[in-house]
mmCIF file of C-alpha atoms in Angstrom:
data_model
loop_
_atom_site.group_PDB
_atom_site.id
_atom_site.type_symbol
_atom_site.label_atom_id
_atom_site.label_comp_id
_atom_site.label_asym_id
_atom_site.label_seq_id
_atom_site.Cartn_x
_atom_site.Cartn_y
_atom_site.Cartn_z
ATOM 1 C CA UNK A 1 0.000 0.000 0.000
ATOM 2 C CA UNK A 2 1.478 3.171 -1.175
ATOM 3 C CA UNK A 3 0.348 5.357 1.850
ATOM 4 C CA UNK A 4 0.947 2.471 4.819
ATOM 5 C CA UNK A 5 4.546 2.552 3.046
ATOM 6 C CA UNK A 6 5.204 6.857 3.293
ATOM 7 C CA UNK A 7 4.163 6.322 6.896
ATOM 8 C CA UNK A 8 6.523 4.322 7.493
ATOM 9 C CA UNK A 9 9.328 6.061 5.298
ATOM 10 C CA UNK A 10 7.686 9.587 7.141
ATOM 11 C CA UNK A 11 7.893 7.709 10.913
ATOM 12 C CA UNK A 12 12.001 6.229 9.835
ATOM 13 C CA UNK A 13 13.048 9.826 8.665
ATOM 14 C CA UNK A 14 11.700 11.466 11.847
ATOM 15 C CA UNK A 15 13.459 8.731 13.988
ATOM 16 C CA UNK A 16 16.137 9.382 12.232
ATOM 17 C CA UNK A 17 16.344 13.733 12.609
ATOM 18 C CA UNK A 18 15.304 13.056 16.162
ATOM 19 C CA UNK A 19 18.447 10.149 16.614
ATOM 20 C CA UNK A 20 20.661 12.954 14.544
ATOM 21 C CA UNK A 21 19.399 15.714 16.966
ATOM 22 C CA UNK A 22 20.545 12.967 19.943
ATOM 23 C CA UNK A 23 23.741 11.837 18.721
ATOM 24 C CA UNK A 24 24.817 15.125 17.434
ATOM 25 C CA UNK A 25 24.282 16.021 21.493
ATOM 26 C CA UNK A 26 26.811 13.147 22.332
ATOM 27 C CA UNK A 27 23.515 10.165 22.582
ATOM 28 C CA UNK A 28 26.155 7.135 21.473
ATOM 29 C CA UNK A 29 22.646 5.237 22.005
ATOM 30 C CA UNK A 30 21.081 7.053 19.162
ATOM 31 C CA UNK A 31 24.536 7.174 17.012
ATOM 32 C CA UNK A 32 24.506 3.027 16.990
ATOM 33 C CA UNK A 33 20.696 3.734 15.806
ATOM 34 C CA UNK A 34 21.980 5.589 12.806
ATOM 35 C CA UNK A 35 24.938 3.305 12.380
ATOM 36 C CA UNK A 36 22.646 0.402 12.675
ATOM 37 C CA UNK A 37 20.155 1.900 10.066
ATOM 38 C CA UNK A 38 22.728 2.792 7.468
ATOM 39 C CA UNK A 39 25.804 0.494 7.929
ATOM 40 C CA UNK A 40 25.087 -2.216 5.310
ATOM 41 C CA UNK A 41 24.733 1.082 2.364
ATOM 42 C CA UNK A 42 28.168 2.316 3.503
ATOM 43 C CA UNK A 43 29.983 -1.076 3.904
ATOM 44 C CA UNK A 44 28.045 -1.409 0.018
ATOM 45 C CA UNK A 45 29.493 1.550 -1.448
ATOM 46 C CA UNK A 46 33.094 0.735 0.358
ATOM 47 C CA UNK A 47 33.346 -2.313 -1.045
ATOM 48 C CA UNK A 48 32.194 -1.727 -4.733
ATOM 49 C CA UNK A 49 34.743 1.309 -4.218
ATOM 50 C CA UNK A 50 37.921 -0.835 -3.181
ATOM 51 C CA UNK A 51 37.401 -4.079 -4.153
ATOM 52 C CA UNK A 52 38.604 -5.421 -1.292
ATOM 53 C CA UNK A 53 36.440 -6.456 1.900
ATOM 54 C CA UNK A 54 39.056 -6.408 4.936
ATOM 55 C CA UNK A 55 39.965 -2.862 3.750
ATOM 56 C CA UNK A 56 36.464 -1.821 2.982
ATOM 57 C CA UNK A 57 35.476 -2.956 6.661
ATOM 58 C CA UNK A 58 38.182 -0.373 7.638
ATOM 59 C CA UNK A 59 36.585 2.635 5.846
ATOM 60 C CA UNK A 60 33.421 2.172 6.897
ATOM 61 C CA UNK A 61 34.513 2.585 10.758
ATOM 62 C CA UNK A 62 36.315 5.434 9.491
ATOM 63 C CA UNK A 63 33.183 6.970 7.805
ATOM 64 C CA UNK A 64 31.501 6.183 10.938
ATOM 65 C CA UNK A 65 33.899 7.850 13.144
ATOM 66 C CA UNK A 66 33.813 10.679 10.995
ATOM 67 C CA UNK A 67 30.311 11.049 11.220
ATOM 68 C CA UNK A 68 30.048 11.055 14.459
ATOM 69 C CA UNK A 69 33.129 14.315 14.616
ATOM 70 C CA UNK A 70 31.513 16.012 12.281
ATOM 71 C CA UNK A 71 27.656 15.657 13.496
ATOM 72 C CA UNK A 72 27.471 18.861 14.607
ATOM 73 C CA UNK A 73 27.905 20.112 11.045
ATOM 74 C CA UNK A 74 25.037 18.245 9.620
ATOM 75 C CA UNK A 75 22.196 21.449 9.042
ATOM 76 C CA UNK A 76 19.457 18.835 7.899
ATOM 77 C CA UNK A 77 19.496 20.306 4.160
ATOM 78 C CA UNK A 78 19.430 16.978 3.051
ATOM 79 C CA UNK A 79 18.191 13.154 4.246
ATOM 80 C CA UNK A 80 20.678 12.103 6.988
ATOM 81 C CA UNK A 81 21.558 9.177 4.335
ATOM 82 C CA UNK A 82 22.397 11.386 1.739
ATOM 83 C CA UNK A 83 24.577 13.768 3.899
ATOM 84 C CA UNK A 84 26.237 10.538 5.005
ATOM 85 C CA UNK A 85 26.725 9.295 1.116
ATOM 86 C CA UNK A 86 28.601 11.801 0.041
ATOM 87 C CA UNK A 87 30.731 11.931 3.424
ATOM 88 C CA UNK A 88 31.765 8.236 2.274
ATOM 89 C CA UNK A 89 32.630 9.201 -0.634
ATOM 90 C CA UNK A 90 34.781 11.519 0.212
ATOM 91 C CA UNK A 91 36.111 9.634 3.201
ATOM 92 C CA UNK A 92 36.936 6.820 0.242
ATOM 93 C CA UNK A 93 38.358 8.651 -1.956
ATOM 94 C CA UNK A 94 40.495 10.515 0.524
ATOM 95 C CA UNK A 95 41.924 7.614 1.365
ATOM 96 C CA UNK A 96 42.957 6.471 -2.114
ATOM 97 C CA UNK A 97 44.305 10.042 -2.831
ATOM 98 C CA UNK A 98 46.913 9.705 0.640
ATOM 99 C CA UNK A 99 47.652 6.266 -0.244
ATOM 100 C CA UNK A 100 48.040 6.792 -4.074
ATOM 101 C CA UNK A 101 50.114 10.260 -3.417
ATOM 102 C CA UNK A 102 53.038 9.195 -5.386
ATOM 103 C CA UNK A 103 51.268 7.192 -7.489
ATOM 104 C CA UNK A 104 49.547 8.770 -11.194
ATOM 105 C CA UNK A 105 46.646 10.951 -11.240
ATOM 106 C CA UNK A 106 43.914 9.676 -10.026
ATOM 107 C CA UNK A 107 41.444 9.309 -13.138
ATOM 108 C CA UNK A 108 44.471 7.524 -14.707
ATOM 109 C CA UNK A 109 44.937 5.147 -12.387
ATOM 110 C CA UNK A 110 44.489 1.882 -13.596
ATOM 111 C CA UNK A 111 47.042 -0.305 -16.347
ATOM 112 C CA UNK A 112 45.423 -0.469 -19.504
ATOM 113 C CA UNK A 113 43.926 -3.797 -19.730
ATOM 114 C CA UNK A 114 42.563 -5.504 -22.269
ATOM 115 C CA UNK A 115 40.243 -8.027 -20.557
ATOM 116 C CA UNK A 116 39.588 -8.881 -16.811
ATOM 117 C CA UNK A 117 41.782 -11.698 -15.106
ATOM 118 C CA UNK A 118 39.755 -14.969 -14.963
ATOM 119 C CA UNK A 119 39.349 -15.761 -11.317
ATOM 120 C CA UNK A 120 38.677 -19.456 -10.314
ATOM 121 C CA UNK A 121 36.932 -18.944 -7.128
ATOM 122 C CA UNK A 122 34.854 -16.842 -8.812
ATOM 123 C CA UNK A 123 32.293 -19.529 -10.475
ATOM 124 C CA UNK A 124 32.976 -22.911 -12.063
ATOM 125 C CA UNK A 125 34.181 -23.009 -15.463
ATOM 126 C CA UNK A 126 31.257 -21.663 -18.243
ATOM 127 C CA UNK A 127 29.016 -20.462 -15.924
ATOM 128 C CA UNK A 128 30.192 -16.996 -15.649
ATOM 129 C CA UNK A 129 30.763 -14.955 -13.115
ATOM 130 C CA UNK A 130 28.541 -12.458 -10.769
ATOM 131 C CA UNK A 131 28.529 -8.862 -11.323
ATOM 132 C CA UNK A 132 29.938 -7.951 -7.550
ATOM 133 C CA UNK A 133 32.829 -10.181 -8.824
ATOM 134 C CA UNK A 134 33.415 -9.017 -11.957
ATOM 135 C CA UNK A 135 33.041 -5.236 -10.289
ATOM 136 C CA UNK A 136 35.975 -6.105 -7.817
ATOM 137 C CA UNK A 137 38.247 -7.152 -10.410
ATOM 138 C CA UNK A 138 37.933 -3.917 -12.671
ATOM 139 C CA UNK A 139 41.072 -1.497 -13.037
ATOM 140 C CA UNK A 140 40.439 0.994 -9.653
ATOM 141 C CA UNK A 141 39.510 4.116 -11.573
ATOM 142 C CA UNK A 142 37.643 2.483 -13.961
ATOM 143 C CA UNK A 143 36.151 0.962 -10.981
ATOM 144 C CA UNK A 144 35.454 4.210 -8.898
ATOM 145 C CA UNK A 145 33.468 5.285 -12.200
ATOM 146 C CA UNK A 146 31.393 2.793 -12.844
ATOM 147 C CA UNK A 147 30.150 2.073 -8.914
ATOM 148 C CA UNK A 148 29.747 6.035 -8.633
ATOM 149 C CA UNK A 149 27.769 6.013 -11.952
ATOM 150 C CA UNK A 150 26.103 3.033 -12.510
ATOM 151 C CA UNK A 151 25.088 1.700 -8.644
ATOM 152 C CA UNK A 152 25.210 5.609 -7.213
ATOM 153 C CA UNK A 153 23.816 7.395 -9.870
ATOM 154 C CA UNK A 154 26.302 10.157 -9.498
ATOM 155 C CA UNK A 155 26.167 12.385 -12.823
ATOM 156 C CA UNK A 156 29.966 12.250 -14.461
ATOM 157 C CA UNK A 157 30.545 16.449 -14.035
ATOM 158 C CA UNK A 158 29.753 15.186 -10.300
ATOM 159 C CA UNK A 159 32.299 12.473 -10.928
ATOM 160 C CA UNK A 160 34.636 14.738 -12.869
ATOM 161 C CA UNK A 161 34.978 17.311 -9.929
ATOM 162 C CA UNK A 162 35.512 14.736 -6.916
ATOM 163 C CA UNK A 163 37.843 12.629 -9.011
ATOM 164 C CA UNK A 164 39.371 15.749 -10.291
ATOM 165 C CA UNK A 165 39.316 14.858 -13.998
ATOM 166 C CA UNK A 166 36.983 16.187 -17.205
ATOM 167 C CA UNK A 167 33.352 14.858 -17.651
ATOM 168 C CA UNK A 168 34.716 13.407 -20.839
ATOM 169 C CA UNK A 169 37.448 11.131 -19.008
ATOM 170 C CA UNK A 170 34.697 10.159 -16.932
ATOM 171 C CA UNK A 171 32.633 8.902 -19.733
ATOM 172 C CA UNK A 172 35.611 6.870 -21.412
ATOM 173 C CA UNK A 173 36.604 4.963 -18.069
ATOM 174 C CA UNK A 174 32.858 4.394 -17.639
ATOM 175 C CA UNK A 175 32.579 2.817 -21.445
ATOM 176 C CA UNK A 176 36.016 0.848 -20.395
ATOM 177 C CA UNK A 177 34.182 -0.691 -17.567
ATOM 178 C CA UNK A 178 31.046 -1.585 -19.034
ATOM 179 C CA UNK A 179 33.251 -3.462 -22.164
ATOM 180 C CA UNK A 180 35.498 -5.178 -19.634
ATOM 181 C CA UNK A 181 32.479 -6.337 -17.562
ATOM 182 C CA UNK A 182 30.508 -7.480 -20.114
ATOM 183 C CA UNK A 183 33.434 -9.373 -21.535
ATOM 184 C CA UNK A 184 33.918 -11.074 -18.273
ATOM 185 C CA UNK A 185 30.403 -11.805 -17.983
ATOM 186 C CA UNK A 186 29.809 -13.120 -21.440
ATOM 187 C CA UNK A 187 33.357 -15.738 -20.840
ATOM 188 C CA UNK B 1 20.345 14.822 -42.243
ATOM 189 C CA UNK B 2 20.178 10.890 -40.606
ATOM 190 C CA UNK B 3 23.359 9.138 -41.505
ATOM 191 C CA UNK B 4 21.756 5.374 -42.572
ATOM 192 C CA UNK B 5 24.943 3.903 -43.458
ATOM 193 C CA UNK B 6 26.375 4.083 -40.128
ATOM 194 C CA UNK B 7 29.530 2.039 -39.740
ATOM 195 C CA UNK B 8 30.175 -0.357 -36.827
ATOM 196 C CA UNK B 9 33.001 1.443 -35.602
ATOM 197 C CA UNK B 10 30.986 4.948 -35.857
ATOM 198 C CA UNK B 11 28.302 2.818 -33.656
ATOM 199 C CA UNK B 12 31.398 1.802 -30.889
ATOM 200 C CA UNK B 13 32.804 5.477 -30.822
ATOM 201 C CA UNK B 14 28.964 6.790 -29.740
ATOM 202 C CA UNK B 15 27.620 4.217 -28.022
ATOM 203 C CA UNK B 16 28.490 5.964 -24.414
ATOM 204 C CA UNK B 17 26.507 8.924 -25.661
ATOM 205 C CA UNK B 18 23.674 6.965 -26.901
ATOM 206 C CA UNK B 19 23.216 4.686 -23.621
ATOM 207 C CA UNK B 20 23.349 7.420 -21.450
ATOM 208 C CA UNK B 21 21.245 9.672 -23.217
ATOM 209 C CA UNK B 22 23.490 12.465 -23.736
ATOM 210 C CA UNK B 23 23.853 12.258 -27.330
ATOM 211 C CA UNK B 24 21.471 14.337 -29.697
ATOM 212 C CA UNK B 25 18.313 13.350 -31.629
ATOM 213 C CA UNK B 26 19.483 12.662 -34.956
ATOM 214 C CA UNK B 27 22.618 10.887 -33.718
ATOM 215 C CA UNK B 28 20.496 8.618 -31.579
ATOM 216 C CA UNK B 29 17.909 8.292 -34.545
ATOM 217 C CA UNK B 30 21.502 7.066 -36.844
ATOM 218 C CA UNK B 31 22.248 4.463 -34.472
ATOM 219 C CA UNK B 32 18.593 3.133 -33.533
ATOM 220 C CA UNK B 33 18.501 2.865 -37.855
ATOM 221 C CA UNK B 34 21.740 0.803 -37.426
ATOM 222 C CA UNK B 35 21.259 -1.715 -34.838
ATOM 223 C CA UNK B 36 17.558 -2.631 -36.529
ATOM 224 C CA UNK B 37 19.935 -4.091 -38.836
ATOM 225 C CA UNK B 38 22.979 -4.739 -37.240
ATOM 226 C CA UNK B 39 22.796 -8.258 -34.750
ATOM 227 C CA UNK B 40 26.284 -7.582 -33.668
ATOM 228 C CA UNK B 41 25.830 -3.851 -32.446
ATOM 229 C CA UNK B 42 22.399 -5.064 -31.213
ATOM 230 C CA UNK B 43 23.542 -7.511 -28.730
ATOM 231 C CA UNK B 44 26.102 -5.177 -27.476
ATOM 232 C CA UNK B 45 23.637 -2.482 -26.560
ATOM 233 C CA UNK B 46 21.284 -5.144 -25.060
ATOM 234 C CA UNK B 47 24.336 -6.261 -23.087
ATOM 235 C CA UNK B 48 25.648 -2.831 -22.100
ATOM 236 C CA UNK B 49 22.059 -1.711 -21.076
ATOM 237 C CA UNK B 50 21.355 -4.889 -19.108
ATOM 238 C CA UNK B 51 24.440 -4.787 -17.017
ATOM 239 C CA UNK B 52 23.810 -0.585 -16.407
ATOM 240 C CA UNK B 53 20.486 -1.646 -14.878
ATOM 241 C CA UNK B 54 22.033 -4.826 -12.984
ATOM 242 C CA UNK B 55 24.063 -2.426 -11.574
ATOM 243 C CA UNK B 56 21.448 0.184 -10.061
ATOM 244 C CA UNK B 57 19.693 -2.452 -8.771
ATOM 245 C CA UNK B 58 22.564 -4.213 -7.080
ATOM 246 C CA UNK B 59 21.231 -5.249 -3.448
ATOM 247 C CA UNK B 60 23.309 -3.794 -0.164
ATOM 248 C CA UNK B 61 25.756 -6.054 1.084
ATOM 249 C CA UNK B 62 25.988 -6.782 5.083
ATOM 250 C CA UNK B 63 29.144 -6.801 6.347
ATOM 251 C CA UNK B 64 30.613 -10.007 7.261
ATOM 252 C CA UNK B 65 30.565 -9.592 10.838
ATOM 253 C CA UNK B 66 29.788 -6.527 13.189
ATOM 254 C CA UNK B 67 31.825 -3.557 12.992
ATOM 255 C CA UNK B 68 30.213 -1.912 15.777
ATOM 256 C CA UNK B 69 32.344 -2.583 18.707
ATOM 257 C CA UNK B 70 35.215 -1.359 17.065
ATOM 258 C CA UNK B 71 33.937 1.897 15.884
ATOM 259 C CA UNK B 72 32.410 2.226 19.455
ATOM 260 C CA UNK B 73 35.911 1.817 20.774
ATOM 261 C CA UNK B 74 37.126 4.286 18.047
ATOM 262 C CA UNK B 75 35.018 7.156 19.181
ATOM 263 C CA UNK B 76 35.675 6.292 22.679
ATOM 264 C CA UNK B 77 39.293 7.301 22.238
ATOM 265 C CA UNK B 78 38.469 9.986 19.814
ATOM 266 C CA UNK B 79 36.194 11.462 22.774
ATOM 267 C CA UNK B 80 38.864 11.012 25.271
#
C-alpha cells in the first residue's frame, strides 16, 4: 500500500532527525541507531569502491567515526543518508588520494587492460561470473566510475569534480568498464 | 540529415553517448537505424544496457561480521 509505506518512510526519517538531533548532542545510544540503520549502504558503497572487503570494513569505521566528529555540522538540508553518502565518498576517496600520493593521477589510475583476469573462485568453469565479482576485479579508476555512476547514480561532471578529472574522461573509463564487464560476464 | 549507413566502428565510438542519453536526436535516430539491422551492435547495446540496470539495482551487502564494537571503541578514544 502506497500510503501504509510513506508512513513508514515519514515515521524512519523522523526517527532518524530526532536520533541525529541525539547523537549530534553526544547520545552514542542514538549514534549506533543511525549506524545500525545505514551500515550495510556504507559497507556497500566501500566495497564496490575498493574491491577489497578487509579494507572496505576499515573505511566504513572510518566513515563512521567521521560522522560522528563532524555531526554537529550536519544542518538537515538533506536526508541524513544522503549527507552521510557523500561523506563516504569523500572519506573513500580521501583515502585512495593519501595512499596513491606518489602514485599517477587519479582518473588515470588503472594499467590499460585488455580483458579482466579470470578468477577461479569466482564460479565454475562456463558459468560466468557475478557482477559484484566481476566489479571487484575492474582497473580501480575504472572501478570508482562505474560504482559512482552506474550503482550511485552520481552524474559524471559530479564524478569529474571529486575525481578531479573532465566529464569526458569520466565517460571513457565508464565505457572501459562496461566493455570489460561485459566481456567477463559473457566468458 | 540521418546518416543510414552508419559504420560499426561509428556505432562503438557513440555508443556511451547513446546509452546514457546524452547524445542528440538525430545521432540517436543514426544508431537506432543501425542496430535494426545490425545483430552484432544489437547484442552489445542489449548487453551494455542490461548490465547498467544490474548495476542500479545491485542489493546492499551486510558486512561479514559486526563492525560496531570497534567503531564504538574508536570514538571512545576519539572522545577522550
Amino acid at each position: 500500500m502506497t500510503v501504509a509505506i510513506a508512513d513508514n518512510e515519514s515515521i524512519e526519517s523522523e526517527r532518524a532527525r530526532a536520533d541525529v538531533a541525539l547523537a549530534a548532542a553526544g547520545d552514542r545510544d542514538a549514534f549506533e541507531r543511525l549506524y545500525r540503520g545505514n551500515v550495510n549502504r556504507v559497507f556497500s558503497l566501500c566495497v564496490r569502491m575498493v574491491g577489497n572487503r578487509t579494507q572496505a570494513e576499515e573505511l566504513t569505521q572510518d566513515v563512521f567515526v567521521r560522522a560522528w566528529q563532524k555531526l554537529a555540522l550536519y544542518r538537515g538540508e538533506s536526508a541524513f543518508g544522503t549527507w552521510l553518502h557523500r561523506l563516504a565518498v569523500n572519506v573513500i576517496l580521501n583515502q585512495r588520494k593519501s595512499e596513491g600520493r606518489d602514485r599517477k593521477r587519479f582518473g588515470d589510475e588503472g594499467e590499460e587492460v585488455e580483458a579482466l583476469p579470470h578468477s577461479a573462485s569466482l564460479a565454475a568453469p562456463g558459468t560466468g561470473i557475478d557482477l559484484e565479482a566481476a566489479i571487484a576485479l575492474l582497473p580501480p579508476g575504472a572501478r570508482r566510475i562505474f560504482v559512482l555512476h552506474d550503482v550511485e547514480g552520481y552524474k559524471h561532471e559530479e564524478i569529474a569534480e571529486l575525481l578531479d578529472i573532465t566529464a569526458g574522461g569520466s565517460k571513457a573509463q565508464l565505457h572501459r568498464a562496461r566493455m570489460l564487464l561485459r566481456e567477463a560476464l559473457n566468458r | 540529415m540521418t546518416d543510414t549507413t552508419m559504420s560499426c566502428e561509428r556505432v562503438d565510438a557513440l555508443l556511451a553517448g547513446y546509452l546514457d542519453e546524452e547524445a542528440p536526436a538525430s545521432e540517436r535516430r543514426a544508431v537506432e537505424l543501425h542496430l535494426a539491422t545490425c545483430l552484432r551492435c544489437a547484442a552489445l547495446v542489449r548487453d551494455l544496457e542490461r548490465i547498467r540496470a544490474r548495476a542500479g539495482a545491485l542489493a546492499p551487502l551486510a558486512p561479514p561480521r559486526d563492525l560496531w564494537p570497534e567503531v564504538g571503541a574508536r570514538l571512545d578514544a576519539a572522545d577522550a
